[in-house]
Amino acid sequence: MAETIPAGSTTDGVIQVGQPTDARVSALASYDVADFPVPLGREEEWRFTPLERLRGLHDGTAVADGGVKVEVTAPEGVTVETVGRDDARLGKAGKPVDRVAAQAYSSFEKASVVSVPKETVLTEPVRIAVHGEGGTAFGHQVIEIGAFAEAVVVIDHTGDATVAANVEYLIGDGAKLTVVSVQDWGDTAVHAGQHTALVGRDATFKSVVVTFGGDLVRLHPRVVYGAPGGEAELYGLYFTDNGQHQEHRLFIDHDTPHCRSNVAYKGALQGAEAHAVWIGDVLIRAAAEGTDTYELNRNLVLTDGARVDSVPNLEIETGEIVGAGHASATGRFEDEQLFYLMARGIPADEARRLVVRGFFAELVQQIGIPELEERLIAKIEAELEASVG
């Protein structure tokens, strides 16, 4: 059985687009930039992206003339290395799947590798600070978790730069990895990245992607399974402000039996020309019997002039599954909610914050690091303070 399930609706002032597309379009993969034609903006995987704002990352004109400073703070027992392009771990999770990712892979000089030994349970998170120092830079990171190890990794992006980078997560059998990737760039930054997780037998991978800053952020989280029993949870929250373009394109490749995935992304938008894009592709191949998957995207539009494109795609090639489904919804800030709270003596600005905080609360709690959760809530409230309407 093969089925593609799109979703789509249009509401006044908010555009939500669903087109029946084959999730396999994301499956083209190569280390060679030449295998990917220069995108023109009409291609399915590029039709929402303002190519002119990528500053040449997509067509080969970008020159590595800038810098990104990477600092890793890790608990005892964790190995942190800077390696050359010949390291066997590079590319192990999967190949680049678009021209920008291939450009990043062919252009970086050194990669950082963080390794957690097998059966090691970390009580403190590994913290990776990525700070843009201007210009254009290409990067590569590998997070390797040994069998039956448990770790939390926080990747924090700040500063200003034009960055194309790939991140690989290698999760050993029975291991548990939680990654929190925060995009808190400066206002003029551009960030395009592919995040690829290879999930081992009976391993658990949880990703929390948080996007606030930057002029343009385009992320491509991907999950592949190396053996049965793997579980992946992909959570995300984004706050798209005036003029920002934030794009998250997920692909989960269920090609292995008895694996599970769950996706939940939520976004809020405010300001003229704020544009958020969420693409959720899930492919259940014929061999992936016993698959259980679900994906959800919800968006809250706070002001006029903001645009959302939300496209969940589910392709199923076998009827022998536990479950599969998706949901997508975009709505305006409800005046009724505001009135309800104000009628109980809560000032309008505080009521607004409460509604938005409640919208994001479930996903923020997935982070599990109190000081980071508090920082992100403070960031959301700061964005609301700057609201234009």
Tab-separated table of C-alpha atoms in Angstrom:
chain	number	residue	atom	x	y	z
A	1	MET	CA	0.000	0.000	0.000
A	2	ALA	CA	1.320	3.454	-0.878
A	3	GLU	CA	-0.376	6.579	0.433
A	4	THR	CA	0.501	10.247	0.558
A	5	ILE	CA	-1.581	12.325	2.952
A	6	PRO	CA	-1.318	16.100	2.512
A	7	ALA	CA	-2.975	18.771	4.597
A	8	GLY	CA	-3.900	22.288	3.687
A	9	SER	CA	-6.197	25.186	4.270
A	10	THR	CA	-6.257	28.908	3.685
A	11	THR	CA	-7.495	31.471	6.170
A	12	ASP	CA	-7.680	35.219	5.801
A	13	GLY	CA	-4.208	36.672	6.317
A	14	VAL	CA	-2.644	33.305	7.105
A	15	ILE	CA	-1.516	30.936	4.385
A	16	GLN	CA	-1.255	27.268	5.152
A	17	VAL	CA	-0.249	25.196	2.168
A	18	GLY	CA	-0.442	21.443	1.714
A	19	GLN	CA	0.605	19.778	-1.497
A	20	PRO	CA	0.792	16.032	-2.164
A	21	THR	CA	4.482	15.378	-2.456
A	22	ASP	CA	6.523	12.224	-2.402
A	23	ALA	CA	8.645	12.037	0.745
A	24	ARG	CA	11.276	10.283	-1.351
A	25	VAL	CA	12.252	13.637	-2.856
A	26	SER	CA	14.256	14.155	0.310
A	27	ALA	CA	16.090	10.873	-0.205
A	28	LEU	CA	18.572	12.144	-2.833
A	29	ALA	CA	21.880	12.138	-0.991
A	30	SER	CA	25.458	12.797	-2.024
A	31	TYR	CA	28.713	14.241	-0.737
A	32	ASP	CA	29.308	15.824	-4.157
A	33	VAL	CA	27.954	19.332	-4.659
A	34	ALA	CA	27.812	18.742	-8.422
A	35	ASP	CA	25.128	16.084	-7.930
A	36	PHE	CA	22.711	18.816	-6.855
A	37	PRO	CA	21.641	21.388	-9.437
A	38	VAL	CA	21.636	25.017	-8.386
A	39	PRO	CA	18.111	25.624	-7.053
A	40	LEU	CA	15.952	28.178	-8.839
A	41	GLY	CA	13.182	28.341	-6.254
A	42	ARG	CA	10.644	26.314	-8.204
A	43	GLU	CA	11.798	22.968	-6.819
A	44	GLU	CA	9.619	21.335	-4.181
A	45	GLU	CA	12.346	21.443	-1.530
A	46	TRP	CA	13.183	25.109	-2.241
A	47	ARG	CA	9.860	26.711	-3.166
A	48	PHE	CA	9.354	28.373	0.231
A	49	THR	CA	12.948	29.560	0.710
A	50	PRO	CA	13.969	33.123	-0.325
A	51	LEU	CA	17.127	32.068	-2.150
A	52	GLU	CA	18.516	35.593	-2.429
A	53	ARG	CA	18.775	35.726	1.362
A	54	LEU	CA	21.036	32.643	1.501
A	55	ARG	CA	23.976	34.862	0.476
A	56	GLY	CA	25.357	32.403	-2.053
A	57	LEU	CA	25.252	29.269	0.120
A	58	HIS	CA	23.044	27.583	-2.493
A	59	ASP	CA	24.887	28.454	-5.714
A	60	GLY	CA	28.570	28.181	-4.848
A	61	THR	CA	29.313	31.904	-4.707
A	62	ALA	CA	29.687	32.026	-0.916
A	63	VAL	CA	33.342	32.246	0.141
A	64	ALA	CA	34.601	31.067	3.530
A	65	ASP	CA	35.886	34.428	4.710
A	66	GLY	CA	34.478	34.441	8.231
A	67	GLY	CA	34.682	32.541	11.446
A	68	VAL	CA	32.634	30.584	13.944
A	69	LYS	CA	34.057	29.975	17.381
A	70	VAL	CA	33.148	26.609	18.902
A	71	GLU	CA	33.672	25.927	22.609
A	72	VAL	CA	32.778	22.621	24.260
A	73	THR	CA	32.244	22.194	27.987
A	74	ALA	CA	31.944	18.524	28.872
A	75	PRO	CA	31.787	16.407	32.052
A	76	GLU	CA	34.641	14.110	32.984
A	77	GLY	CA	34.912	11.044	30.771
A	78	VAL	CA	33.678	12.733	27.600
A	79	THR	CA	36.175	12.980	24.744
A	80	VAL	CA	36.289	16.174	22.697
A	81	GLU	CA	38.339	16.129	19.497
A	82	THR	CA	39.077	18.321	16.519
A	83	VAL	CA	39.613	16.046	13.533
A	84	GLY	CA	40.429	16.268	9.848
A	85	ARG	CA	38.240	15.355	6.937
A	86	ASP	CA	39.647	11.804	6.824
A	87	ASP	CA	38.111	10.759	10.166
A	88	ALA	CA	35.989	7.632	9.641
A	89	ARG	CA	33.142	8.930	11.796
A	90	LEU	CA	32.389	11.826	9.471
A	91	GLY	CA	29.428	11.106	7.232
A	92	LYS	CA	28.531	7.926	9.093
A	93	ALA	CA	25.009	9.078	9.990
A	94	GLY	CA	24.109	9.956	6.433
A	95	LYS	CA	24.995	11.957	3.364
A	96	PRO	CA	23.974	15.553	2.630
A	97	VAL	CA	20.511	15.785	1.074
A	98	ASP	CA	20.586	19.220	-0.556
A	99	ARG	CA	23.097	21.463	-2.253
A	100	VAL	CA	23.775	23.659	0.785
A	101	ALA	CA	24.477	20.664	3.005
A	102	ALA	CA	26.765	19.195	0.333
A	103	GLN	CA	28.533	22.549	0.031
A	104	ALA	CA	29.050	22.591	3.791
A	105	TYR	CA	30.406	19.030	3.776
A	106	SER	CA	32.886	19.741	1.004
A	107	SER	CA	34.029	23.080	2.433
A	108	PHE	CA	34.781	22.571	6.137
A	109	GLU	CA	38.416	22.137	7.149
A	110	LYS	CA	38.153	20.672	10.650
A	111	ALA	CA	35.276	18.937	12.439
A	112	SER	CA	34.523	18.663	16.134
A	113	VAL	CA	33.702	15.222	17.549
A	114	VAL	CA	32.199	14.710	21.006
A	115	SER	CA	32.223	11.088	22.213
A	116	VAL	CA	30.520	9.573	25.256
A	117	PRO	CA	31.921	6.109	26.129
A	118	LYS	CA	29.646	3.102	26.289
A	119	GLU	CA	27.658	2.531	29.485
A	120	THR	CA	28.452	6.055	30.701
A	121	VAL	CA	25.576	7.981	32.263
A	122	LEU	CA	26.267	11.711	32.353
A	123	THR	CA	24.784	13.694	35.228
A	124	GLU	CA	25.576	17.051	33.617
A	125	PRO	CA	24.924	18.131	30.030
A	126	VAL	CA	27.571	18.586	27.384
A	127	ARG	CA	27.454	22.220	26.280
A	128	ILE	CA	28.570	23.308	22.820
A	129	ALA	CA	28.693	27.065	22.251
A	130	VAL	CA	28.762	28.108	18.590
A	131	HIS	CA	29.361	31.839	18.164
A	132	GLY	CA	29.370	33.596	14.808
A	133	GLU	CA	32.105	36.176	14.335
A	134	GLY	CA	31.065	37.598	10.988
A	135	GLY	CA	31.534	36.580	7.367
A	136	THR	CA	30.773	33.140	5.940
A	137	ALA	CA	31.765	29.845	7.539
A	138	PHE	CA	31.219	26.105	7.012
A	139	GLY	CA	31.168	23.582	9.843
A	140	HIS	CA	30.697	19.963	10.861
A	141	GLN	CA	29.986	18.338	14.211
A	142	VAL	CA	29.617	14.711	15.315
A	143	ILE	CA	28.029	13.629	18.597
A	144	GLU	CA	28.794	9.953	19.281
A	145	ILE	CA	27.064	8.094	22.116
A	146	GLY	CA	28.327	4.617	22.977
A	147	ALA	CA	26.116	1.599	23.629
A	148	PHE	CA	23.881	1.922	26.718
A	149	ALA	CA	25.247	5.402	27.497
A	150	GLU	CA	22.995	8.335	28.408
A	151	ALA	CA	23.709	11.989	27.667
A	152	VAL	CA	22.178	15.422	27.209
A	153	VAL	CA	23.833	17.814	24.746
A	154	VAL	CA	23.023	21.522	24.398
A	155	ILE	CA	24.157	23.287	21.206
A	156	ASP	CA	23.791	27.055	21.559
A	157	HIS	CA	24.127	29.286	18.462
A	158	THR	CA	24.759	33.004	18.994
A	159	GLY	CA	26.450	35.908	17.236
A	160	ASP	CA	26.280	36.937	13.603
A	161	ALA	CA	27.569	35.046	10.568
A	162	THR	CA	26.490	33.238	7.422
A	163	VAL	CA	26.793	29.569	8.360
A	164	ALA	CA	26.219	26.275	6.591
A	165	ALA	CA	26.863	23.248	8.782
A	166	ASN	CA	26.046	19.573	9.247
A	167	VAL	CA	25.547	17.862	12.600
A	168	GLU	CA	25.575	14.073	13.013
A	169	TYR	CA	24.248	12.086	15.955
A	170	LEU	CA	25.520	8.510	16.257
A	171	ILE	CA	23.472	6.751	18.927
A	172	GLY	CA	24.686	3.308	19.958
A	173	ASP	CA	22.529	0.294	20.800
A	174	GLY	CA	20.459	0.852	23.929
A	175	ALA	CA	21.773	4.407	24.337
A	176	LYS	CA	19.746	7.522	25.167
A	177	LEU	CA	20.595	10.925	23.734
A	178	THR	CA	18.765	14.220	24.223
A	179	VAL	CA	19.921	17.164	22.113
A	180	VAL	CA	18.745	20.738	22.562
A	181	SER	CA	19.720	22.965	19.631
A	182	VAL	CA	19.094	26.662	20.266
A	183	GLN	CA	19.244	29.153	17.388
A	184	ASP	CA	19.546	32.491	19.193
A	185	TRP	CA	21.468	34.276	16.443
A	186	GLY	CA	21.801	37.993	15.962
A	187	ASP	CA	19.388	39.796	13.673
A	188	THR	CA	21.475	39.522	10.503
A	189	ALA	CA	22.676	35.912	10.761
A	190	VAL	CA	21.943	33.224	8.157
A	191	HIS	CA	22.039	29.576	9.232
A	192	ALA	CA	21.420	26.532	7.057
A	193	GLY	CA	21.966	23.149	8.676
A	194	GLN	CA	21.295	19.445	8.297
A	195	HIS	CA	20.950	17.405	11.502
A	196	THR	CA	21.091	13.640	10.919
A	197	ALA	CA	20.540	11.046	13.636
A	198	LEU	CA	21.431	7.371	13.209
A	199	VAL	CA	19.494	5.512	15.913
A	200	GLY	CA	20.805	2.120	17.024
A	201	ARG	CA	18.950	-0.960	18.236
A	202	ASP	CA	16.563	-0.160	21.110
A	203	ALA	CA	18.135	3.312	21.336
A	204	THR	CA	16.283	6.531	22.154
A	205	PHE	CA	16.865	9.901	20.519
A	206	LYS	CA	15.144	13.103	21.622
A	207	SER	CA	15.700	16.352	19.776
A	208	VAL	CA	14.460	19.766	20.897
A	209	VAL	CA	15.021	22.515	18.305
A	210	VAL	CA	14.468	26.092	19.471
A	211	THR	CA	14.669	28.898	16.890
A	212	PHE	CA	14.446	32.589	17.749
A	213	GLY	CA	17.126	34.694	16.083
A	214	GLY	CA	18.587	35.225	12.652
A	215	ASP	CA	17.474	36.829	9.431
A	216	LEU	CA	17.058	33.367	7.856
A	217	VAL	CA	17.282	29.955	9.516
A	218	ARG	CA	16.713	26.774	7.477
A	219	LEU	CA	17.175	23.501	9.345
A	220	HIS	CA	16.752	19.953	8.069
A	221	PRO	CA	16.438	17.433	10.947
A	222	ARG	CA	16.559	13.802	9.733
A	223	VAL	CA	16.237	10.425	11.439
A	224	VAL	CA	17.327	7.025	10.147
A	225	TYR	CA	17.245	3.734	12.035
A	226	GLY	CA	20.159	1.328	12.127
A	227	ALA	CA	18.302	-1.584	13.761
A	228	PRO	CA	14.868	-2.492	15.185
A	229	GLY	CA	13.530	-0.995	18.386
A	230	GLY	CA	14.726	2.552	17.890
A	231	GLU	CA	12.687	5.498	19.145
A	232	ALA	CA	12.877	9.135	18.048
A	233	GLU	CA	11.106	12.144	19.536
A	234	LEU	CA	11.475	15.420	17.652
A	235	TYR	CA	10.207	18.552	19.365
A	236	GLY	CA	10.565	22.119	18.229
A	237	LEU	CA	9.470	25.639	19.003
A	238	TYR	CA	10.052	28.809	17.039
A	239	PHE	CA	9.147	32.463	17.425
A	240	THR	CA	9.218	34.203	14.064
A	241	ASP	CA	9.445	37.983	14.260
A	242	ASN	CA	9.094	40.848	11.821
A	243	GLY	CA	10.900	40.039	8.533
A	244	GLN	CA	12.374	36.744	9.710
A	245	HIS	CA	12.283	33.528	7.682
A	246	GLN	CA	12.428	30.359	9.786
A	247	GLU	CA	12.161	27.011	8.028
A	248	HIS	CA	12.218	23.523	9.531
A	249	ARG	CA	12.145	20.573	7.129
A	250	LEU	CA	11.943	17.184	8.875
A	251	PHE	CA	12.383	13.756	7.321
A	252	ILE	CA	11.975	10.471	9.204
A	253	ASP	CA	12.923	7.386	7.218
A	254	HIS	CA	11.225	4.307	8.672
A	255	ASP	CA	13.063	1.598	6.769
A	256	THR	CA	13.525	-0.739	9.759
A	257	PRO	CA	10.878	-2.840	11.551
A	258	HIS	CA	9.427	-2.040	14.975
A	259	CYS	CA	10.637	1.533	15.370
A	260	ARG	CA	8.763	4.562	16.666
A	261	SER	CA	8.758	8.292	16.002
A	262	ASN	CA	6.853	11.234	17.418
A	263	VAL	CA	7.071	14.807	16.161
A	264	ALA	CA	5.619	17.964	17.737
A	265	TYR	CA	6.588	21.468	16.565
A	266	LYS	CA	4.917	24.708	17.617
A	267	GLY	CA	5.489	28.233	16.377
A	268	ALA	CA	4.333	31.772	17.089
A	269	LEU	CA	4.582	34.612	14.588
A	270	GLN	CA	4.304	38.369	14.820
A	271	GLY	CA	5.104	41.331	12.600
A	272	ALA	CA	4.993	42.163	8.917
A	273	GLU	CA	6.591	39.585	6.615
A	274	ALA	CA	7.309	37.122	9.403
A	275	HIS	CA	7.422	33.784	7.569
A	276	ALA	CA	7.585	30.320	9.118
A	277	VAL	CA	7.791	27.079	7.133
A	278	TRP	CA	7.357	23.609	8.563
A	279	ILE	CA	7.667	20.500	6.369
A	280	GLY	CA	7.186	17.093	8.000
A	281	ASP	CA	8.001	14.113	5.770
A	282	VAL	CA	7.578	10.587	7.146
A	283	LEU	CA	8.243	7.599	4.924
A	284	ILE	CA	7.270	4.112	6.097
A	285	ARG	CA	8.919	1.656	3.742
A	286	ALA	CA	7.643	-1.801	2.914
A	287	ALA	CA	10.152	-3.470	5.248
A	288	ALA	CA	9.213	-1.307	8.251
A	289	GLU	CA	6.501	-3.474	9.774
A	290	GLY	CA	5.403	-2.551	13.290
A	291	THR	CA	6.083	1.156	12.825
A	292	ASP	CA	4.349	3.652	15.118
A	293	THR	CA	4.560	7.314	14.086
A	294	TYR	CA	2.766	10.613	14.570
A	295	GLU	CA	3.594	14.219	13.666
A	296	LEU	CA	2.033	17.489	14.803
A	297	ASN	CA	2.561	21.127	13.844
A	298	ARG	CA	0.672	24.033	15.389
A	299	ASN	CA	1.120	27.746	14.754
A	300	LEU	CA	-0.175	30.790	16.594
A	301	VAL	CA	-0.372	34.001	14.559
A	302	LEU	CA	-0.198	37.033	16.849
A	303	THR	CA	-0.442	39.885	14.320
A	304	ASP	CA	-1.493	40.628	10.776
A	305	GLY	CA	1.106	40.291	8.033
A	306	ALA	CA	2.599	36.979	9.192
A	307	ARG	CA	2.587	33.900	6.968
A	308	VAL	CA	2.798	30.195	7.758
A	309	ASP	CA	3.361	27.301	5.361
A	310	SER	CA	2.768	23.944	7.075
A	311	VAL	CA	3.004	20.728	5.051
A	312	PRO	CA	2.847	17.308	6.739
A	313	ASN	CA	3.460	14.377	4.376
A	314	LEU	CA	2.984	10.719	5.296
A	315	GLU	CA	3.814	7.953	2.822
A	316	ILE	CA	3.040	4.361	3.776
A	317	GLU	CA	4.162	1.289	1.853
A	318	THR	CA	2.988	-1.419	4.239
A	319	GLY	CA	-0.268	-2.081	6.042
A	320	GLU	CA	1.492	-3.906	8.886
A	321	ILE	CA	1.954	-0.922	11.174
A	322	VAL	CA	0.945	-0.037	14.731
A	323	GLY	CA	-0.191	3.451	13.854
A	324	ALA	CA	0.502	6.494	11.688
A	325	GLY	CA	-1.003	9.945	11.634
A	326	HIS	CA	-0.452	13.687	11.489
A	327	ALA	CA	-2.089	17.003	12.267
A	328	SER	CA	-1.448	20.614	11.308
A	329	ALA	CA	-3.267	23.738	12.457
A	330	THR	CA	-2.723	27.468	12.218
A	331	GLY	CA	-4.841	30.010	14.072
A	332	ARG	CA	-4.956	33.575	15.208
A	333	PHE	CA	-4.553	34.789	18.760
A	334	GLU	CA	-8.001	34.318	20.267
A	335	ASP	CA	-9.629	37.466	21.607
A	336	GLU	CA	-11.926	35.235	23.669
A	337	GLN	CA	-8.967	33.863	25.626
A	338	LEU	CA	-7.706	37.362	26.272
A	339	PHE	CA	-11.152	38.536	27.374
A	340	TYR	CA	-11.556	35.551	29.727
A	341	LEU	CA	-8.332	36.366	31.551
A	342	MET	CA	-8.904	40.129	31.588
A	343	ALA	CA	-12.392	39.588	33.036
A	344	ARG	CA	-10.639	38.013	36.015
A	345	GLY	CA	-8.505	41.056	36.663
A	346	ILE	CA	-5.415	40.129	34.656
A	347	PRO	CA	-3.978	43.056	32.630
A	348	ALA	CA	-3.987	42.642	28.837
A	349	ASP	CA	-0.200	42.363	28.411
A	350	GLU	CA	0.090	39.787	31.189
A	351	ALA	CA	-2.869	37.826	29.783
A	352	ARG	CA	-1.176	37.763	26.386
A	353	ARG	CA	2.012	36.378	27.900
A	354	LEU	CA	0.087	33.711	29.776
A	355	VAL	CA	-1.643	32.478	26.621
A	356	VAL	CA	1.587	32.255	24.619
A	357	ARG	CA	3.494	30.705	27.507
A	358	GLY	CA	0.780	28.061	27.842
A	359	PHE	CA	0.981	27.399	24.085
A	360	PHE	CA	4.704	26.601	24.354
A	361	ALA	CA	4.794	25.105	27.866
A	362	GLU	CA	4.541	21.445	26.854
A	363	LEU	CA	7.535	21.699	24.525
A	364	VAL	CA	9.680	23.822	26.850
A	365	GLN	CA	9.246	21.180	29.545
A	366	GLN	CA	10.770	18.582	27.216
A	367	ILE	CA	14.149	20.291	27.615
A	368	GLY	CA	14.610	19.117	31.191
A	369	ILE	CA	17.249	21.737	32.079
A	370	PRO	CA	15.653	24.323	34.407
A	371	GLU	CA	18.027	27.210	33.738
A	372	LEU	CA	17.678	26.767	29.974
A	373	GLU	CA	13.904	26.494	30.232
A	374	GLU	CA	13.811	29.747	32.206
A	375	ARG	CA	16.034	31.457	29.652
A	376	LEU	CA	13.779	30.432	26.772
A	377	ILE	CA	10.605	31.526	28.566
A	378	ALA	CA	12.283	34.883	29.229
A	379	LYS	CA	13.184	35.101	25.547
A	380	ILE	CA	9.586	34.425	24.526
A	381	GLU	CA	8.326	37.135	26.869
A	382	ALA	CA	10.948	39.566	25.531
A	383	GLU	CA	9.691	38.875	22.001
A	384	LEU	CA	6.151	39.592	23.158
A	385	GLU	CA	7.221	42.877	24.719
A	386	ALA	CA	8.449	43.936	21.279
A	387	SER	CA	5.150	42.986	19.613
A	388	VAL	CA	3.945	45.391	16.977
A	389	GLY	CA	0.285	44.728	17.459
